[in-house]
Coordinates of N, CA and C in Angstrom, one line a residue:
M1 N -16.7 -99.3 -99.9 CA -16.5 -100.3 -100.9 C -15.0 -100.7 -101.0
P2 N -14.7 -102.0 -101.1 CA -13.3 -102.4 -101.2 C -12.6 -101.9 -102.5
Q3 N -11.4 -101.6 -102.4 CA -10.6 -101.2 -103.5 C -10.3 -102.4 -104.4
S4 N -10.4 -102.1 -105.7 CA -10.1 -103.2 -106.7 C -8.6 -103.5 -106.7
K5 N -8.2 -104.7 -107.1 CA -6.8 -105.1 -107.2 C -6.0 -104.1 -108.1
E6 N -6.7 -103.7 -109.2 CA -6.0 -102.7 -110.1 C -5.8 -101.4 -109.5
A7 N -6.8 -100.9 -108.7 CA -6.6 -99.6 -108.0 C -5.5 -99.7 -107.0
A8 N -5.5 -100.8 -106.3 CA -4.4 -101.0 -105.2 C -3.0 -101.1 -105.9
R9 N -2.9 -101.8 -107.0 CA -1.6 -101.9 -107.7 C -1.2 -100.5 -108.3
L10 N -2.2 -99.7 -108.8 CA -1.9 -98.4 -109.2 C -1.3 -97.5 -108.1
E11 N -1.8 -97.7 -106.9 CA -1.3 -97.0 -105.7 C 0.1 -97.4 -105.4
D12 N 0.3 -98.7 -105.5 CA 1.7 -99.3 -105.3 C 2.7 -98.7 -106.3
L13 N 2.2 -98.7 -107.6 CA 3.1 -98.1 -108.6 C 3.4 -96.7 -108.3
A14 N 2.4 -95.9 -107.9 CA 2.6 -94.5 -107.6 C 3.7 -94.3 -106.5
A15 N 3.6 -95.2 -105.5 CA 4.6 -95.1 -104.4 C 6.0 -95.4 -105.0
Q16 N 6.1 -96.4 -105.8 CA 7.4 -96.8 -106.5 C 7.9 -95.6 -107.3
I17 N 7.0 -95.0 -108.1 CA 7.4 -93.9 -108.9 C 8.0 -92.7 -108.1
R18 N 7.3 -92.4 -107.0 CA 7.7 -91.3 -106.1 C 9.1 -91.6 -105.5
G19 N 9.5 -92.8 -105.3 CA 10.8 -93.1 -104.8 C 11.8 -93.6 -105.8
C20 N 11.5 -93.5 -107.1 CA 12.3 -94.1 -108.2 C 13.6 -93.3 -108.3
V21 N 14.7 -94.1 -108.5 CA 16.0 -93.5 -108.7 C 16.7 -94.2 -109.9
Q22 N 15.9 -94.8 -110.8 CA 16.4 -95.6 -111.9 C 17.0 -94.8 -113.1
C23 N 16.8 -93.5 -113.2 CA 17.4 -92.7 -114.2 C 17.9 -91.4 -113.6
P24 N 18.7 -90.6 -114.3 CA 19.2 -89.4 -113.8 C 18.2 -88.3 -113.4
L25 N 17.0 -88.4 -113.9 CA 16.0 -87.3 -113.7 C 15.6 -87.2 -112.2
H26 N 15.8 -88.3 -111.4 CA 15.4 -88.2 -110.0 C 16.2 -87.2 -109.2
A27 N 17.5 -86.9 -109.7 CA 18.4 -86.0 -109.0 C 17.9 -84.6 -109.0
S28 N 17.2 -84.2 -110.0 CA 16.8 -82.8 -110.1 C 15.3 -82.5 -109.9
R29 N 14.5 -83.5 -109.6 CA 13.1 -83.4 -109.4 C 12.8 -82.8 -108.0
A30 N 11.6 -82.1 -107.9 CA 11.0 -81.8 -106.6 C 10.1 -83.0 -106.2
H31 N 9.3 -83.4 -107.2 CA 8.4 -84.5 -107.0 C 8.2 -85.3 -108.2
A32 N 8.2 -86.6 -108.1 CA 7.8 -87.5 -109.3 C 6.3 -87.3 -109.4
V33 N 5.9 -87.5 -110.7 CA 4.5 -87.3 -111.0 C 3.9 -88.7 -111.6
P34 N 3.4 -89.5 -110.7 CA 2.9 -90.8 -111.1 C 1.7 -90.8 -112.1
G35 N 0.9 -89.8 -111.9 CA -0.4 -89.8 -112.6 C -1.5 -89.9 -111.6
D36 N -2.7 -89.6 -112.1 CA -3.9 -89.8 -111.2 C -5.2 -89.8 -112.0
G37 N -6.2 -90.2 -111.3 CA -7.5 -90.3 -112.0 C -8.2 -91.6 -111.6
L38 N -9.2 -91.8 -112.3 CA -10.1 -93.0 -112.1 C -9.4 -94.3 -112.5
P39 N -9.2 -95.2 -111.6 CA -8.5 -96.5 -112.0 C -9.2 -97.3 -113.1
S40 N -10.5 -97.1 -113.2 CA -11.3 -97.8 -114.2 C -11.7 -96.9 -115.4
A41 N -10.9 -95.8 -115.6 CA -11.2 -94.8 -116.6 C -11.3 -95.4 -118.0
R42 N -12.3 -95.0 -118.8 CA -12.4 -95.5 -120.1 C -11.5 -94.7 -121.1
V43 N -11.0 -93.5 -120.6 CA -10.1 -92.7 -121.4 C -8.8 -92.4 -120.5
M44 N -7.7 -92.6 -121.2 CA -6.4 -92.3 -120.5 C -5.7 -91.3 -121.4
L45 N -5.2 -90.2 -120.7 CA -4.4 -89.2 -121.4 C -3.0 -89.3 -121.0
I46 N -2.1 -89.4 -122.0 CA -0.7 -89.6 -121.7 C 0.1 -88.4 -122.3
G47 N 0.8 -87.6 -121.5 CA 1.6 -86.5 -121.9 C 3.1 -87.0 -122.0
E48 N 3.9 -86.0 -122.3 CA 5.3 -86.3 -122.5 C 6.1 -86.4 -121.1
A49 N 6.0 -85.3 -120.4 CA 6.7 -85.3 -119.1 C 6.2 -84.1 -118.2
P50 N 6.3 -84.2 -116.9 CA 5.9 -83.1 -116.1 C 6.6 -81.8 -116.4
G51 N 5.8 -80.7 -116.3 CA 6.4 -79.4 -116.4 C 6.8 -78.9 -115.0
R52 N 7.1 -77.6 -114.9 CA 7.5 -77.0 -113.6 C 6.5 -77.1 -112.6
E53 N 5.2 -76.7 -112.9 CA 4.2 -76.8 -111.9 C 3.8 -78.2 -111.4
E54 N 3.9 -79.1 -112.4 CA 3.6 -80.5 -112.1 C 4.7 -81.0 -111.2
D55 N 5.9 -80.7 -111.4 CA 7.1 -81.1 -110.6 C 6.9 -80.5 -109.2
Q56 N 6.5 -79.3 -109.1 CA 6.3 -78.7 -107.7 C 5.2 -79.3 -106.9
R57 N 4.1 -79.7 -107.6 CA 2.9 -80.3 -106.9 C 2.8 -81.8 -106.9
G58 N 3.6 -82.4 -107.8 CA 3.5 -83.9 -107.9 C 2.2 -84.4 -108.5
Q59 N 1.6 -83.6 -109.3 CA 0.3 -84.0 -110.0 C 0.4 -83.7 -111.5
P60 N -0.2 -84.5 -112.3 CA -0.1 -84.3 -113.8 C -1.0 -83.2 -114.3
F61 N -0.6 -82.5 -115.3 CA -1.4 -81.5 -116.0 C -2.1 -80.5 -115.1
V62 N -1.3 -79.8 -114.3 CA -1.8 -78.8 -113.4 C -1.2 -77.4 -113.8
G63 N -0.3 -77.4 -114.8 CA 0.3 -76.2 -115.3 C -0.5 -75.6 -116.4
A64 N 0.2 -74.9 -117.4 CA -0.5 -74.3 -118.5 C -1.2 -75.3 -119.4
A65 N -0.6 -76.5 -119.6 CA -1.2 -77.5 -120.4 C -2.5 -78.0 -119.7
G66 N -2.4 -78.1 -118.4 CA -3.5 -78.6 -117.6 C -4.7 -77.6 -117.6
R67 N -4.4 -76.3 -117.6 CA -5.4 -75.3 -117.6 C -6.1 -75.4 -119.0
F68 N -5.3 -75.5 -120.0 CA -5.9 -75.7 -121.4 C -6.8 -76.9 -121.5
L69 N -6.3 -78.0 -120.9 CA -7.0 -79.3 -120.9 C -8.4 -79.1 -120.2
D70 N -8.3 -78.4 -119.1 CA -9.6 -78.2 -118.3 C -10.6 -77.4 -119.1
Q71 N -10.1 -76.4 -119.9 CA -11.0 -75.6 -120.8 C -11.6 -76.5 -121.9
V72 N -10.8 -77.3 -122.5 CA -11.2 -78.2 -123.5 C -12.3 -79.2 -123.0
L73 N -12.0 -79.8 -121.8 CA -12.9 -80.7 -121.2 C -14.2 -80.1 -120.9
A74 N -14.1 -78.9 -120.3 CA -15.3 -78.1 -119.9 C -16.2 -77.9 -121.1
G75 N -15.6 -77.5 -122.2 CA -16.3 -77.2 -123.4 C -16.9 -78.4 -124.1
S76 N -16.3 -79.6 -123.7 CA -16.8 -80.8 -124.3 C -17.7 -81.6 -123.4
G77 N -17.9 -81.0 -122.2 CA -18.8 -81.7 -121.2 C -18.2 -82.9 -120.6
V78 N -16.9 -83.1 -120.7 CA -16.2 -84.2 -120.1 C -15.6 -83.8 -118.7
D79 N -15.9 -84.7 -117.7 CA -15.4 -84.4 -116.4 C -14.0 -85.0 -116.3
R80 N -13.0 -84.1 -115.9 CA -11.6 -84.5 -115.7 C -11.5 -85.7 -114.8
S81 N -12.3 -85.8 -113.8 CA -12.2 -86.9 -112.8 C -12.6 -88.3 -113.4
A82 N -13.1 -88.3 -114.6 CA -13.5 -89.5 -115.3 C -12.3 -90.1 -116.1
L83 N -11.2 -89.3 -116.2 CA -10.0 -89.7 -116.9 C -8.9 -90.3 -116.0
F84 N -8.0 -91.0 -116.6 CA -6.7 -91.3 -115.9 C -5.7 -90.5 -116.7
I85 N -4.9 -89.7 -116.0 CA -3.9 -88.8 -116.6 C -2.5 -89.1 -116.1
T86 N -1.6 -89.3 -117.0 CA -0.2 -89.6 -116.6 C 0.7 -89.0 -117.7
N87 N 2.0 -89.2 -117.5 CA 3.0 -88.9 -118.5 C 3.9 -90.1 -118.9
T88 N 4.5 -90.0 -120.0 CA 5.4 -91.1 -120.4 C 6.6 -91.1 -119.4
V89 N 7.2 -89.9 -119.1 CA 8.3 -89.8 -118.2 C 7.7 -89.2 -116.9
K90 N 8.1 -89.7 -115.8 CA 7.4 -89.4 -114.5 C 8.1 -88.2 -113.8
C91 N 9.3 -87.8 -114.2 CA 10.0 -86.7 -113.6 C 10.3 -85.6 -114.6
R92 N 10.4 -84.4 -114.2 CA 10.6 -83.3 -115.1 C 12.1 -83.3 -115.5
P93 N 12.3 -83.3 -116.9 CA 13.7 -83.1 -117.4 C 14.1 -81.6 -117.1
E94 N 15.4 -81.5 -116.7 CA 15.9 -80.2 -116.4 C 15.8 -79.2 -117.6
N95 N 15.5 -78.0 -117.3 CA 15.3 -76.9 -118.3 C 14.2 -77.3 -119.3
N96 N 13.3 -78.1 -118.9 CA 12.2 -78.5 -119.8 C 12.6 -79.1 -121.1
R97 N 13.7 -79.7 -121.2 CA 14.2 -80.3 -122.4 C 13.4 -81.6 -122.7
P98 N 13.4 -82.1 -123.9 CA 12.7 -83.3 -124.2 C 13.4 -84.5 -123.5
P99 N 12.6 -85.4 -123.0 CA 13.2 -86.6 -122.3 C 14.1 -87.4 -123.3
R100 N 15.2 -87.9 -122.7 CA 16.1 -88.7 -123.5 C 15.6 -90.2 -123.6
K101 N 16.2 -90.9 -124.5 CA 15.7 -92.3 -124.8 C 15.8 -93.1 -123.5
R102 N 16.9 -93.1 -122.8 CA 17.0 -93.9 -121.6 C 15.9 -93.6 -120.6
E103 N 15.6 -92.3 -120.4 CA 14.5 -91.9 -119.5 C 13.2 -92.4 -119.9
V104 N 12.9 -92.3 -121.2 CA 11.6 -92.8 -121.8 C 11.6 -94.3 -121.6
D105 N 12.6 -95.0 -122.0 CA 12.6 -96.4 -121.9 C 12.4 -96.9 -120.5
T106 N 13.1 -96.2 -119.5 CA 13.0 -96.6 -118.1 C 11.6 -96.5 -117.6
C107 N 11.0 -95.3 -117.8 CA 9.6 -95.0 -117.3 C 8.6 -95.9 -118.0
T108 N 8.8 -96.1 -119.3 CA 7.8 -96.9 -120.0 C 7.8 -98.3 -119.6
S109 N 9.0 -98.9 -119.5 CA 9.1 -100.3 -119.1 C 8.8 -100.6 -117.7
L110 N 9.2 -99.7 -116.8 CA 8.9 -99.9 -115.3 C 7.5 -99.5 -114.9
Y111 N 6.9 -98.5 -115.6 CA 5.6 -98.0 -115.1 C 4.5 -97.8 -116.1
L112 N 4.8 -97.2 -117.2 CA 3.7 -96.8 -118.1 C 3.0 -98.0 -118.7
V113 N 3.7 -99.0 -119.1 CA 3.0 -100.2 -119.7 C 2.1 -100.8 -118.7
E114 N 2.5 -100.9 -117.5 CA 1.7 -101.5 -116.4 C 0.5 -100.6 -116.1
Q115 N 0.7 -99.3 -116.1 CA -0.4 -98.4 -115.8 C -1.5 -98.6 -116.9
I116 N -1.1 -98.6 -118.2 CA -2.0 -98.8 -119.2 C -2.8 -100.2 -119.1
A117 N -2.1 -101.2 -118.7 CA -2.7 -102.5 -118.6 C -3.7 -102.5 -117.4
L118 N -3.3 -101.8 -116.3 CA -4.2 -101.8 -115.1 C -5.5 -101.0 -115.4
V119 N -5.3 -99.8 -116.0 CA -6.5 -99.0 -116.3 C -7.3 -99.6 -117.4
N120 N -6.6 -100.2 -118.4 CA -7.3 -100.9 -119.5 C -8.3 -99.9 -120.2
P121 N -7.9 -98.8 -120.6 CA -8.9 -97.8 -121.2 C -9.4 -98.2 -122.6
A122 N -10.5 -97.7 -122.9 CA -11.0 -98.0 -124.3 C -10.3 -97.0 -125.3
L123 N -9.9 -95.9 -124.8 CA -9.2 -94.9 -125.6 C -8.0 -94.3 -124.9
I124 N -6.9 -94.2 -125.6 CA -5.7 -93.6 -125.1 C -5.4 -92.4 -126.0
M125 N -5.4 -91.2 -125.3 CA -5.1 -89.9 -126.0 C -3.6 -89.6 -125.7
C126 N -2.8 -89.4 -126.7 CA -1.4 -89.0 -126.5 C -1.3 -87.5 -126.8
S127 N -0.9 -86.7 -125.8 CA -1.0 -85.2 -126.0 C 0.3 -84.6 -126.4
A128 N 1.3 -85.3 -126.7 CA 2.6 -84.7 -127.2 C 3.2 -85.7 -128.1
A129 N 4.3 -85.2 -128.8 CA 5.0 -86.0 -129.8 C 5.5 -87.2 -129.2
L130 N 6.1 -87.2 -128.0 CA 6.8 -88.4 -127.5 C 5.9 -89.6 -127.3
P131 N 4.7 -89.4 -126.7 CA 3.8 -90.6 -126.5 C 3.3 -91.1 -127.9
R132 N 3.1 -90.2 -128.8 CA 2.7 -90.6 -130.1 C 3.8 -91.4 -130.8
K133 N 5.0 -91.0 -130.7 CA 6.1 -91.8 -131.3 C 6.2 -93.2 -130.7
N134 N 5.8 -93.3 -129.5 CA 6.0 -94.6 -128.8 C 4.6 -95.3 -128.6
C135 N 3.7 -95.0 -129.5 CA 2.4 -95.6 -129.3 C 2.3 -97.1 -129.5
W136 N 3.4 -97.7 -129.9 CA 3.4 -99.2 -129.9 C 3.1 -99.7 -128.5
V137 N 3.4 -98.9 -127.5 CA 3.1 -99.2 -126.1 C 1.6 -99.4 -125.9
C138 N 0.8 -98.6 -126.7 CA -0.6 -98.6 -126.5 C -1.3 -99.7 -127.2
V139 N -0.6 -100.4 -128.0 CA -1.2 -101.5 -128.8 C -0.7 -102.9 -128.2
A140 N -1.6 -103.5 -127.5 CA -1.2 -104.8 -127.0 C -2.4 -105.8 -126.9

């Protein structure tokens, strides 16, 4: 089956994110974490930033928070593969500090707003304080 325009654009964005050097976080990352999941997901989960394990693997929610998410989803009967999962900031801040305003603004304007528009989910779940503070992004 041919890939949708939205899915193709999400892949293009992921490639851009992996090569991004627009903020200082690129200098200390192992891997940028663009996000993954179903391009037509009805539910999108947005976290704050990748943790150590996510940075090492280049995938979102594969560390402790991801294991907790998997338990919650299993208990709810929701299949993780039906979601689109990403973070507000696409690279891990050093020492696991909260992302700075410039980092948030850069990733949000260059990537997150478009990811939300492309997936066009019915529900956006923000799993940390940062995405909730910036939920204006989710209302358009």
